[in-house]
Amino acid sequence: MIAGRVLAGIGTAMLLPASLALIRVIWSDPHERAHAIGIWAGTNGAALWPSARPWAAG
């Protein structure tokens, strides 16, 4: 189980920078790129909320 978590963490660590790089390539207009990065950051924050909830509630 621990090895699975380690592999998932490594995969995520490799995927997140790649997805941000794709946003830079796909959206050339600065306004649209800013909007896309805002959505990207918001969804990443929402994905982290379940793991941060115990500290926020405590």
Short mmCIF file of C-alpha atoms in Angstrom, two decimals:
data_model
loop_
_atom_site.label_atom_id
_atom_site.label_comp_id
_atom_site.label_asym_id
_atom_site.label_seq_id
_atom_site.Cartn_x
_atom_site.Cartn_y
_atom_site.Cartn_z
CA MET A 1 0.00 0.00 0.00
CA ILE A 2 2.82 2.39 0.81
CA ALA A 3 4.52 1.64 -2.50
CA GLY A 4 1.28 2.47 -4.29
CA ARG A 5 1.09 5.81 -2.54
CA VAL A 6 4.69 6.54 -3.44
CA LEU A 7 4.04 5.74 -7.10
CA ALA A 8 0.91 7.91 -7.10
CA GLY A 9 2.89 10.79 -5.60
CA ILE A 10 5.65 10.45 -8.18
CA GLY A 11 3.08 10.37 -11.00
CA THR A 12 1.38 13.48 -9.68
CA ALA A 13 4.69 15.28 -9.27
CA MET A 14 5.44 14.60 -12.93
CA LEU A 15 1.95 15.42 -14.22
CA LEU A 16 1.30 18.80 -12.59
CA PRO A 17 4.20 20.71 -14.21
CA ALA A 18 3.40 19.12 -17.57
CA SER A 19 -0.22 20.26 -17.39
CA LEU A 20 0.86 23.81 -16.60
CA ALA A 21 3.28 23.74 -19.54
CA LEU A 22 0.45 22.60 -21.82
CA ILE A 23 -1.62 25.61 -20.78
CA ARG A 24 1.21 27.90 -21.83
CA VAL A 25 1.44 26.26 -25.24
CA ILE A 26 -2.29 25.93 -25.96
CA TRP A 27 -3.44 29.43 -24.95
CA SER A 28 -1.34 32.13 -26.61
CA ASP A 29 -3.57 35.08 -25.68
CA PRO A 30 -2.43 36.41 -22.25
CA HIS A 31 -6.00 37.03 -21.05
CA GLU A 32 -7.19 33.54 -21.98
CA ARG A 33 -4.02 32.02 -20.53
CA ALA A 34 -4.58 33.84 -17.23
CA HIS A 35 -8.13 32.48 -17.13
CA ALA A 36 -6.92 28.94 -17.87
CA ILE A 37 -4.23 29.16 -15.18
CA GLY A 38 -6.83 30.39 -12.70
CA ILE A 39 -9.02 27.39 -13.42
CA TRP A 40 -5.98 25.09 -13.22
CA ALA A 41 -4.97 26.52 -9.83
CA GLY A 42 -8.54 26.39 -8.52
CA THR A 43 -9.00 22.76 -9.41
CA ASN A 44 -5.65 21.87 -7.84
CA GLY A 45 -6.70 23.66 -4.67
CA ALA A 46 -10.02 21.82 -4.65
CA ALA A 47 -8.17 18.52 -5.06
CA LEU A 48 -6.04 19.29 -2.01
CA TRP A 49 -8.97 20.23 0.22
CA PRO A 50 -9.83 16.67 1.39
CA SER A 51 -6.32 16.21 2.74
CA ALA A 52 -6.30 19.67 4.38
CA ARG A 53 -9.75 19.31 5.96
CA PRO A 54 -8.56 17.65 9.22
CA TRP A 55 -6.19 20.56 9.91
CA ALA A 56 -8.77 23.17 8.95
CA ALA A 57 -11.40 21.64 11.22
CA GLY A 58 -9.06 21.11 14.15
#
